[in-house]
CSV table of C-alpha atoms in Angstrom, one decimal:
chain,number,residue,atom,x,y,z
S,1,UNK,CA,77.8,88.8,99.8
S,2,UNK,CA,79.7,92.1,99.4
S,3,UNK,CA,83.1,91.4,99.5
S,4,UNK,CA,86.0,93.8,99.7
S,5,UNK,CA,89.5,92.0,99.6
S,6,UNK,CA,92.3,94.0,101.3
S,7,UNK,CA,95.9,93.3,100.0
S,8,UNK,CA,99.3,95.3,101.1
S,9,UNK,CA,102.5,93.7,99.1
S,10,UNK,CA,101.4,93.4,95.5
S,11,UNK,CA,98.6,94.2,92.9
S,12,UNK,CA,95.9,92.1,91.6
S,13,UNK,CA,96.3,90.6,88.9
S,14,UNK,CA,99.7,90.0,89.8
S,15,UNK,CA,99.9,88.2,92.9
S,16,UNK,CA,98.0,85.1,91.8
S,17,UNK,CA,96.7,83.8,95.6
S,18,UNK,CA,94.4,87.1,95.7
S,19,UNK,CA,93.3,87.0,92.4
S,20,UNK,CA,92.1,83.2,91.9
S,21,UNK,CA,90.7,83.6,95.5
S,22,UNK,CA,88.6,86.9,94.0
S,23,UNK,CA,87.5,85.2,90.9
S,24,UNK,CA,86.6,82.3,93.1
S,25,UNK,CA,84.5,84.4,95.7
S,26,UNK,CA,83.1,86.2,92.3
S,27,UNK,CA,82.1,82.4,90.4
S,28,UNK,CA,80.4,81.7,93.7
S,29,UNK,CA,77.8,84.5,93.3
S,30,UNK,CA,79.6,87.0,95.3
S,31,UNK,CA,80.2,90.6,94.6
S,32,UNK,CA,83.9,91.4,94.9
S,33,UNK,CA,86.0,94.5,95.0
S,34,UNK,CA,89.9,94.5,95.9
S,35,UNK,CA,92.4,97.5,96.9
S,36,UNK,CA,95.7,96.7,96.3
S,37,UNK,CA,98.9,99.0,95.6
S,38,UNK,CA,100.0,100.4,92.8
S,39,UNK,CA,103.2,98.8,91.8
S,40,UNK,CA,105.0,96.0,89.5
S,41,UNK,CA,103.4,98.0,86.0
S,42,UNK,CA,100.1,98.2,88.1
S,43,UNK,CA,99.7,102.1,88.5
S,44,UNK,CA,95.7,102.6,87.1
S,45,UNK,CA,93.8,103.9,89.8
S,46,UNK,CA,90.7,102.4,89.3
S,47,UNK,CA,89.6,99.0,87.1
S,48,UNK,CA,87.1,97.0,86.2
S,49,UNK,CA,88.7,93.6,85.3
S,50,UNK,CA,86.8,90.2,84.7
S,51,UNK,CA,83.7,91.4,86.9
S,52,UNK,CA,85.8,92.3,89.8
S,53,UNK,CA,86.4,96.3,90.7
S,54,UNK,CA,90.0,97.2,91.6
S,55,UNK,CA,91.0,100.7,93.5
S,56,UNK,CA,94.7,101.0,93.9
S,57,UNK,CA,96.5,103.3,96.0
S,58,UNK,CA,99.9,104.7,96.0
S,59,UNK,CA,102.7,103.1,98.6
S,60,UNK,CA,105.7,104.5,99.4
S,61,UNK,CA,109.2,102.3,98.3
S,62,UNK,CA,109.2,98.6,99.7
S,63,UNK,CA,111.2,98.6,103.4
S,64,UNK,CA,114.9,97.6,103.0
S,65,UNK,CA,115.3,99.1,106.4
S,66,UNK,CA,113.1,100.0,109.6
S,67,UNK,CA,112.6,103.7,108.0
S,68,UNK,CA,111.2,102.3,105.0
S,69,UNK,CA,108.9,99.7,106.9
S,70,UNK,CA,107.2,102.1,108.5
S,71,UNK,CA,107.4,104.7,105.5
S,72,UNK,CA,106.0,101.7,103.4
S,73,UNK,CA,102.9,100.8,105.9
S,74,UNK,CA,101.7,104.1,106.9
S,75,UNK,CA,101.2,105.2,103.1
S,76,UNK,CA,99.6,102.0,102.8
S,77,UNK,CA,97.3,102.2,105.4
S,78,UNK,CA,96.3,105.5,104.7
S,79,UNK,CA,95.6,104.4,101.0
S,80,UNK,CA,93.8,101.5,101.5
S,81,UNK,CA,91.2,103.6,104.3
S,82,UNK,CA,90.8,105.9,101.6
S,83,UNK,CA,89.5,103.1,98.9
S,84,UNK,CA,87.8,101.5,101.7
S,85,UNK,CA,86.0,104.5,102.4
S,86,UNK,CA,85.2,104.9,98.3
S,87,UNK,CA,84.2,101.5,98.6
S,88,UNK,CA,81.9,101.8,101.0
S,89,UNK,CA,80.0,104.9,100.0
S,90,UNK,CA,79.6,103.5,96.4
S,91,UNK,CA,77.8,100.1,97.5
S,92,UNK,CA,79.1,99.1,101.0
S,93,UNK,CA,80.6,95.3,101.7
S,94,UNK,CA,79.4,92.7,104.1
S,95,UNK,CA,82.6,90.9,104.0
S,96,UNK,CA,86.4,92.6,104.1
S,97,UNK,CA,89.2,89.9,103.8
S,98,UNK,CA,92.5,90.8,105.2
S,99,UNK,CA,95.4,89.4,103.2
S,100,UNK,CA,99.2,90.1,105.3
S,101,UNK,CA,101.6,90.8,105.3
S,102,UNK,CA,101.3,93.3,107.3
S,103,UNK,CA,99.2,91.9,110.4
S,104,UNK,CA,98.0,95.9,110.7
S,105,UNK,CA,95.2,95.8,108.5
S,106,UNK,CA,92.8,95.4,111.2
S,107,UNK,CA,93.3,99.1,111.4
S,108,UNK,CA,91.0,99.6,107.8
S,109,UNK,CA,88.9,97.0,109.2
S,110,UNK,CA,88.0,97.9,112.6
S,111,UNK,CA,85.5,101.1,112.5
S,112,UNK,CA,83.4,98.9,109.5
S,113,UNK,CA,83.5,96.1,111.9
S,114,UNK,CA,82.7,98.6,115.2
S,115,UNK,CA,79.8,100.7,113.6
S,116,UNK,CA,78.7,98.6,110.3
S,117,UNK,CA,78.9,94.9,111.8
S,118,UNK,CA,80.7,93.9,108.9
S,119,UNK,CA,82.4,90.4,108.9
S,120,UNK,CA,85.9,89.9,109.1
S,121,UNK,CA,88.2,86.8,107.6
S,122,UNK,CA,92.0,87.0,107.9
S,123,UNK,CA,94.0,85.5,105.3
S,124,UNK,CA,97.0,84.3,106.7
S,125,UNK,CA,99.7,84.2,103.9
S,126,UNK,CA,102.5,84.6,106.2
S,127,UNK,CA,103.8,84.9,109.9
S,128,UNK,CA,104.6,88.7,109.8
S,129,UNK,CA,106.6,88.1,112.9
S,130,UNK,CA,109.0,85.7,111.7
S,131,UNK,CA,109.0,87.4,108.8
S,132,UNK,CA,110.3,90.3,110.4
S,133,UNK,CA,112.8,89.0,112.3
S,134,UNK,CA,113.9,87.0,109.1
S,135,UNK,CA,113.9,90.4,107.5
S,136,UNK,CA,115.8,92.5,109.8
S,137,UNK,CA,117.7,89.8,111.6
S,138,UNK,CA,116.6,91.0,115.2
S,139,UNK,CA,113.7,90.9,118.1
S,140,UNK,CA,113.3,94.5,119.3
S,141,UNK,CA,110.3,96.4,120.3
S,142,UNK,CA,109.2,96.4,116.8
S,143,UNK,CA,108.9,93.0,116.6
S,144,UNK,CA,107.1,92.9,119.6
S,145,UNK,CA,104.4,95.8,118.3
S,146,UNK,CA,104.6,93.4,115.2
S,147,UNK,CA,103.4,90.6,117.3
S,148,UNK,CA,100.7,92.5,118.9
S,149,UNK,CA,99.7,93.4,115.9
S,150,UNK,CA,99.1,89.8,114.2
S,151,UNK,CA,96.8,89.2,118.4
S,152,UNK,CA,94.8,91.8,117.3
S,153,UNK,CA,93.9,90.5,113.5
S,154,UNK,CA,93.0,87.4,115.0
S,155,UNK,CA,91.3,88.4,117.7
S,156,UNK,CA,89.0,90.7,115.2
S,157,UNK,CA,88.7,88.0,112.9
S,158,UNK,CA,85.6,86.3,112.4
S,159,UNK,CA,87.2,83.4,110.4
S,160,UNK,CA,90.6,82.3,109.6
S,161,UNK,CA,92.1,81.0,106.5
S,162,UNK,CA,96.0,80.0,106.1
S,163,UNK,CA,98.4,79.1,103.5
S,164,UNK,CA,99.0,75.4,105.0
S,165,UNK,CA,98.5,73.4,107.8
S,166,UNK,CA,101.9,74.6,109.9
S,167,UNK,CA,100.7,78.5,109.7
S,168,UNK,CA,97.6,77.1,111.0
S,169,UNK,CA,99.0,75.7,114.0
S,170,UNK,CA,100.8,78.7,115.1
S,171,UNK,CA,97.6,81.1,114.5
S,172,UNK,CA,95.8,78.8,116.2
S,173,UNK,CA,98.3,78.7,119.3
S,174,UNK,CA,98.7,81.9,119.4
S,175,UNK,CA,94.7,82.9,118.1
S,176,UNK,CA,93.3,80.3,120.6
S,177,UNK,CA,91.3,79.8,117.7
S,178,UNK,CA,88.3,77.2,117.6
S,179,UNK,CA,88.5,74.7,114.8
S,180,UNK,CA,85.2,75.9,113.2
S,181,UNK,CA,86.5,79.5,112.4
S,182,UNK,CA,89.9,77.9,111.2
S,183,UNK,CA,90.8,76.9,107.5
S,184,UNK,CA,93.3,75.7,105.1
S,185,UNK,CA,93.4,76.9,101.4
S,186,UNK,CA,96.3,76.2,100.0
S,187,UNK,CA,98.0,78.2,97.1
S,188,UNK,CA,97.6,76.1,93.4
S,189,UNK,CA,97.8,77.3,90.2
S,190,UNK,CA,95.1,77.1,88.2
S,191,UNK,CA,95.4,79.8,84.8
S,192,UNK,CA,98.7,78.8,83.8
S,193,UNK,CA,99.4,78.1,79.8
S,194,UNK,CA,101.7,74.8,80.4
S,195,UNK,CA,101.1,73.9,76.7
S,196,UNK,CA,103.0,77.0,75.3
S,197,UNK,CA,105.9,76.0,73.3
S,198,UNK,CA,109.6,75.9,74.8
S,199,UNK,CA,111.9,78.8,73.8
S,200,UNK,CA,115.1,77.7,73.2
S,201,UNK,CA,117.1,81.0,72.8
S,202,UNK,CA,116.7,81.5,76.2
S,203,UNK,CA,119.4,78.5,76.7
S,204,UNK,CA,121.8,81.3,75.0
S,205,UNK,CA,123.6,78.4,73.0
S,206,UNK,CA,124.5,76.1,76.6
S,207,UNK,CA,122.7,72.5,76.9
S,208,UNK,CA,121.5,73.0,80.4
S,209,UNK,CA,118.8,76.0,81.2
S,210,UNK,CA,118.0,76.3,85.0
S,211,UNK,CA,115.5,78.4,86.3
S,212,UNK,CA,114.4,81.1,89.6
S,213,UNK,CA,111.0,82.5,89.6
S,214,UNK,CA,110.0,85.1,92.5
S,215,UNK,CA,110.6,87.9,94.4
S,216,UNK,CA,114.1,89.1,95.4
S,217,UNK,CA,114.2,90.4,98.3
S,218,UNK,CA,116.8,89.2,101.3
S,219,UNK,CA,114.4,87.0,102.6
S,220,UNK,CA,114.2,85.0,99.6
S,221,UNK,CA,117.8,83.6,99.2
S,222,UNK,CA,118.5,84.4,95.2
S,223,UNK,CA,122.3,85.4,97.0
S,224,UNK,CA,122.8,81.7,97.4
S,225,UNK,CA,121.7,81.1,93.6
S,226,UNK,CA,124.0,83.6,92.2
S,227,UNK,CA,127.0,82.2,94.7
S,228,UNK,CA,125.5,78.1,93.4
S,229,UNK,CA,126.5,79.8,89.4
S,230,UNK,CA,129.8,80.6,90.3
S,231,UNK,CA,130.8,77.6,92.3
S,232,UNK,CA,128.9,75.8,89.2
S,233,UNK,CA,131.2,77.6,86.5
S,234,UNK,CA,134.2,78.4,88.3
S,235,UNK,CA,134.4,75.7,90.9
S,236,UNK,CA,133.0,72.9,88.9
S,237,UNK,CA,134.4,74.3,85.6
S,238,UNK,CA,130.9,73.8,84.1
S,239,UNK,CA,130.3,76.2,81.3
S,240,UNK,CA,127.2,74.5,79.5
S,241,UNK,CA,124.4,75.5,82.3
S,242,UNK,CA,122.6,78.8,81.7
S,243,UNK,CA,120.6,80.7,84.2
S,244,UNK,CA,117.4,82.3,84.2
S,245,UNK,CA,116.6,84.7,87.5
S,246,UNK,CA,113.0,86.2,86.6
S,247,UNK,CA,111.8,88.8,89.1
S,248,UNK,CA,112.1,91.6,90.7
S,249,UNK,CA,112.1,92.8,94.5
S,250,UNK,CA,114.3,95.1,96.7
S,251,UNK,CA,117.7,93.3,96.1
S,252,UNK,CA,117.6,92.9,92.4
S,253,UNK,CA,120.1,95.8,92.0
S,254,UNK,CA,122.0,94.2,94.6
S,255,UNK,CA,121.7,91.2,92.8
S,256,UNK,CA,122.4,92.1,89.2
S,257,UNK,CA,125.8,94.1,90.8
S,258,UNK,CA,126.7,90.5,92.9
S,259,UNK,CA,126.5,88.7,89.4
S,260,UNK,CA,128.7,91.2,87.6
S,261,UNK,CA,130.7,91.1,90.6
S,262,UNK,CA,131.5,87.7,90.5
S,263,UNK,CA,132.1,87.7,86.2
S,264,UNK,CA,129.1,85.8,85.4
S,265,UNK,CA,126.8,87.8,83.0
S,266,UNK,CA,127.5,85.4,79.8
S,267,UNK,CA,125.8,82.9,82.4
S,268,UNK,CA,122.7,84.5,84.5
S,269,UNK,CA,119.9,86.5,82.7
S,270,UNK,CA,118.1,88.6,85.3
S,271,UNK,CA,115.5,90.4,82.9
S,272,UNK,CA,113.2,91.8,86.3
S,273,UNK,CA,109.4,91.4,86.4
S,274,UNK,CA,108.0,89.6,82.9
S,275,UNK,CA,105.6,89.2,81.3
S,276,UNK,CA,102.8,85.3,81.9
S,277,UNK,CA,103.7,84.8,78.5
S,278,UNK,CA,107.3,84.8,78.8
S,279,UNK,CA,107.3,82.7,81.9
S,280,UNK,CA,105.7,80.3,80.7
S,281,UNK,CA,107.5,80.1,77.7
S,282,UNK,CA,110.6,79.4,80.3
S,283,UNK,CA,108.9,76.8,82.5
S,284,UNK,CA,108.4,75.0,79.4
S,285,UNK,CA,112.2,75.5,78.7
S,286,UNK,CA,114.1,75.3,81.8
S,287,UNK,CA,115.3,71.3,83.0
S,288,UNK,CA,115.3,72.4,86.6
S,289,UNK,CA,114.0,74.9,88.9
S,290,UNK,CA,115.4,76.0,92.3
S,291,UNK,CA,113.9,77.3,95.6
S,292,UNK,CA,116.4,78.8,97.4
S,293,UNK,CA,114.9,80.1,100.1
S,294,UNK,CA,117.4,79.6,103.2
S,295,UNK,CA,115.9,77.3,105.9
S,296,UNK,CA,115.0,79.4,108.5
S,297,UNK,CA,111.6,79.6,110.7
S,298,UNK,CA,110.1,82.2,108.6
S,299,UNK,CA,110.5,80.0,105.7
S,300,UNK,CA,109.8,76.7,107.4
S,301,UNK,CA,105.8,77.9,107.4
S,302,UNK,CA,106.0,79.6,103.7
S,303,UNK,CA,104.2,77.6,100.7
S,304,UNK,CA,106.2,79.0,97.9
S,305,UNK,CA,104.4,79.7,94.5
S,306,UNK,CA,107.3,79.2,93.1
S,307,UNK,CA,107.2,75.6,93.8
S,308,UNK,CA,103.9,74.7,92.6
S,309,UNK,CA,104.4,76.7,89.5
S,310,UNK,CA,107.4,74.5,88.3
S,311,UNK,CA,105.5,71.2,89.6
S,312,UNK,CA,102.8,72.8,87.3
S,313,UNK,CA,105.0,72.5,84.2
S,314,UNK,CA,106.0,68.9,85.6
S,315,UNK,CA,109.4,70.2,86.5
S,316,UNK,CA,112.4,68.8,88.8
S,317,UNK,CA,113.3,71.3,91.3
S,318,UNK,CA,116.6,71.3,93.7
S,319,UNK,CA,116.0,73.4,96.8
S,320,UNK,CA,116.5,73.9,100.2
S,321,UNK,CA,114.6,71.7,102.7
S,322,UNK,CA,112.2,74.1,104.6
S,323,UNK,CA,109.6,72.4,106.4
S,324,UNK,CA,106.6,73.1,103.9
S,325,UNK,CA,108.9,73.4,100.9
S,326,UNK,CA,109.5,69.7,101.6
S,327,UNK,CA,105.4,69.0,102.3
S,328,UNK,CA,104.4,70.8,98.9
S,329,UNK,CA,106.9,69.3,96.6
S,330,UNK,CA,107.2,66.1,97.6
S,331,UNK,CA,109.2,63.3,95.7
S,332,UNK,CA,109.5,66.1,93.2
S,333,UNK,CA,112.1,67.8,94.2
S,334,UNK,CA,116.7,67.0,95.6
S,335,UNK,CA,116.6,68.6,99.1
S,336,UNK,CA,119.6,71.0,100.3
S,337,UNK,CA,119.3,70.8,104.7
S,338,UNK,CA,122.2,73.6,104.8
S,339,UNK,CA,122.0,76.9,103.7
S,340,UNK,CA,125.3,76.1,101.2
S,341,UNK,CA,126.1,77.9,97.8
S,342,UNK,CA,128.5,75.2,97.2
S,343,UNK,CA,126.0,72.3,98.1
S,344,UNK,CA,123.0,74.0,96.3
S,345,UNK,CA,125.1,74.0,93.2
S,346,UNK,CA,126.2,70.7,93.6
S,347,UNK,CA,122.7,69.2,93.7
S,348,UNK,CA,121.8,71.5,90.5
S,349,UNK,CA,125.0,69.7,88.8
S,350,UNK,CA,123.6,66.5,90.1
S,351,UNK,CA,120.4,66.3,89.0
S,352,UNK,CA,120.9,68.2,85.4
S,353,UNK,CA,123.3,65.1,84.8
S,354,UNK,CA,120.7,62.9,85.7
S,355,UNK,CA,118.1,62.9,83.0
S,356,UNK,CA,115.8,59.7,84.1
S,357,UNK,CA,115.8,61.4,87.3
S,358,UNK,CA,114.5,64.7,86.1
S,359,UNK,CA,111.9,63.3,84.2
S,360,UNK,CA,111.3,60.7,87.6
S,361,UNK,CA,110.6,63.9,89.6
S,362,UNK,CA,109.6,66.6,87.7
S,363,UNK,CA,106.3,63.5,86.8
S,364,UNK,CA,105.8,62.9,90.6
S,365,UNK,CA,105.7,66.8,90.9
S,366,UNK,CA,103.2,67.2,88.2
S,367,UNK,CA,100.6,64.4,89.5
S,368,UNK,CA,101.2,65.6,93.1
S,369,UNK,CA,100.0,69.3,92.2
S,370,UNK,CA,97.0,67.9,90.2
S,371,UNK,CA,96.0,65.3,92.7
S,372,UNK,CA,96.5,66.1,95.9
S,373,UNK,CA,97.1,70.2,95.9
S,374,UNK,CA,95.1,71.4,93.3
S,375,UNK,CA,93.0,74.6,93.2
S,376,UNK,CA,89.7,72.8,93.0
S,377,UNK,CA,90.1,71.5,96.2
S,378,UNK,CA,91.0,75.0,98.1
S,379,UNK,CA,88.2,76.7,96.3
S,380,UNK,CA,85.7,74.5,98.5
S,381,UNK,CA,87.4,75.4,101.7
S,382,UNK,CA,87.7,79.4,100.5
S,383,UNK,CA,84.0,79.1,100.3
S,384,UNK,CA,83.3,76.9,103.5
S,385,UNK,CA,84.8,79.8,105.2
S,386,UNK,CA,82.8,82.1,103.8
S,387,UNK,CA,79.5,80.4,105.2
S,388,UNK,CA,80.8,79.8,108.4
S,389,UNK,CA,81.7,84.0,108.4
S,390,UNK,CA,77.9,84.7,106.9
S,391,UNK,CA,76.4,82.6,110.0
């Protein structure tokens, strides 16, 4: 088939779902194309890259406020019509594939689907509606257009596909889905170098080295890591643990100012986006990796790469206990049940004193990933999916 994968919040190759789910659709004989943004170093227009055409489009800043939400999704809608429309008159698509956030690209999808009969599957990466009200801290009448907007996506979709089994659930509710159009594939890596050597200047001369990989935005909890350091170094009077924050996101500014703020640059490095190389170089090196994405109901449903990417590199992790955090990681990983600085850095403290632990969890985490989550597995479901669209 003609595929045409449609994602809003980052670029292929950088967000890793979207690109091991277009190289798998591609290894299985398809023909695939993706539109994207252009963002995060990602600002060519147009790209061949491994067999798989890329048109990217240009989006307005990501929203920090209800301005900038709808700033940010109008110019994205209006680029990604434009390259779906390039797409089409240069070879058509039988297939377009709707990654959210946002639930309002049904809205490309719709007049291919109305006039061409072209199949729909909606690739369900996270509840936009929780995610909104997690965002914005509110329910309004924009969360309530949000929600409309996720009961049309599914009700145009032809198949679904979802991150894990408790996003499935609630599409389904809410979807009144029937099993056979409904699918799990779960996010794994699966291109990872875990056999690149550790990289010990990035301990800057302390014993411990812990480590954050992901987006920061205020969603994503990174406040709590920078408040964990200080309790760590000022409360605990630990000065022997060095920090590693890599990414970037809406609050990194905010974030970087919070750190100097609090008189702790000798102990976090925040260098932004970087490059596979160098993160992998620091999942070798860290001891322990944190997710500290508050518990909340937005981030009770979310499957965070971040946590299969340190349980990739057979890494302890101390985070706090969402409901699928807890489901992915496993025995790998000290759970946090309260959204506490003070307790998150506790547990950090805890387990970097803990060595036969670390290496206890961080081998559970590793066999976990490879034996019961790995890619392998979710590339059969990716393409079950795709025959049950094609009948």
């Amino acid at each position: 088939m003609r595929v045409l994968i449609l994602v809003e919040n980052l670029p292929v190759p950088f967000d890793r779902r979207v690109w091991q789910e277009a190289c798998a659709l591609r290894d299985a004989g398809h023909e695939v194309t993706v539109i994207c943004p252009q963002m995060r170093g990602y600002t060519q227009a147009e790209e061949k890259l491994e067999g798989i055409q890329i048109y990217r489009h240009w989006i307005s800043g990501e929203a920090k406020s209800l301005t900038g939400f709808i700033s940010e999704y109008a110019s994205a809608l209006w680029g990604e019509f434009c390259c779906a429309l390039k797409a089409w008159k240069r070879g058509g698509f039988d297939v377009i594939h709707l990654c959210n956030p946002p639930d309002l690209l049904f809205l490309v999808a719709l007049p291919f689907k109305l006039f061409a009969g072209v199949k729909v599957i909606f690739d369900v990466h996270d509840l936009w509606p929780e995610m909104f009200e997690a965002k914005f801290g509110k329910r309004g009448l924009m969360y309530w257009a949000v929600r409309i907007a996720e009961r049309c996506t599914l009700a145009l979709a032809d198949v679904v596909i979802a991150t894990n089994q408790s996003v499935l659930r609630a599409v389904k509710q809410r979807g009144k889905l029937r099993d056979e159009r409904a699918f799990v594939v779960r996010t794994a890596p699966n291109r990872m170098n875990t056999a690149v050597e550790p990289d010990a200047s990035l301990r800057a001369g302390k014993k411990h080295l812990v480590g954050y990989i992901g987006v920061m935005g205020n969603a994503d909890g990174v406040d709590y890591l920078v408040r964990a350091a200080n309790h760590i170094v000022k409360t605990r009077k630990r000065g022997d643990v060095q920090f590693l924050l890599m990414g970037s996101g809406p609050e990194h500014a905010e974030l970087i100012a919070l750190r100097d703020e609090l008189g702790l640059q000798d102990h976090i490095s925040m260098p932004g986006r970087v490059s596979d190389e160098f993160l992998c170089r620091a999942l070798r090196s860290i001891d322990v990796g944190v997710a500290c994405d508050p518990i909340n109901a937005y981030n009770d449903h979310c499957t965070m790469n971040k946590v299969l990417e340190y349980m990739a590199f057979a890494k302890p992790m101390v985070m706090f206990g969402t409901v699928e955090g807890r489901y992915s990681a496993g025995d790998s990983a000290v759970y946090v049940m309260e959204n506490s600085a003070e307790q998150l850095g506790d547990a950090i403290l805890a387990l970097l004193d803990d060595e036969p632990r670390r290496m206890q969890l961080g081998t559970a985490g590793h066999a976990r990933l490879t034996q019961e989550l790995n890619w392998e597995r979710s590339v059969e479901q990716l393409c079950a999916a795709y025959t049950t669209a094609q009948g």
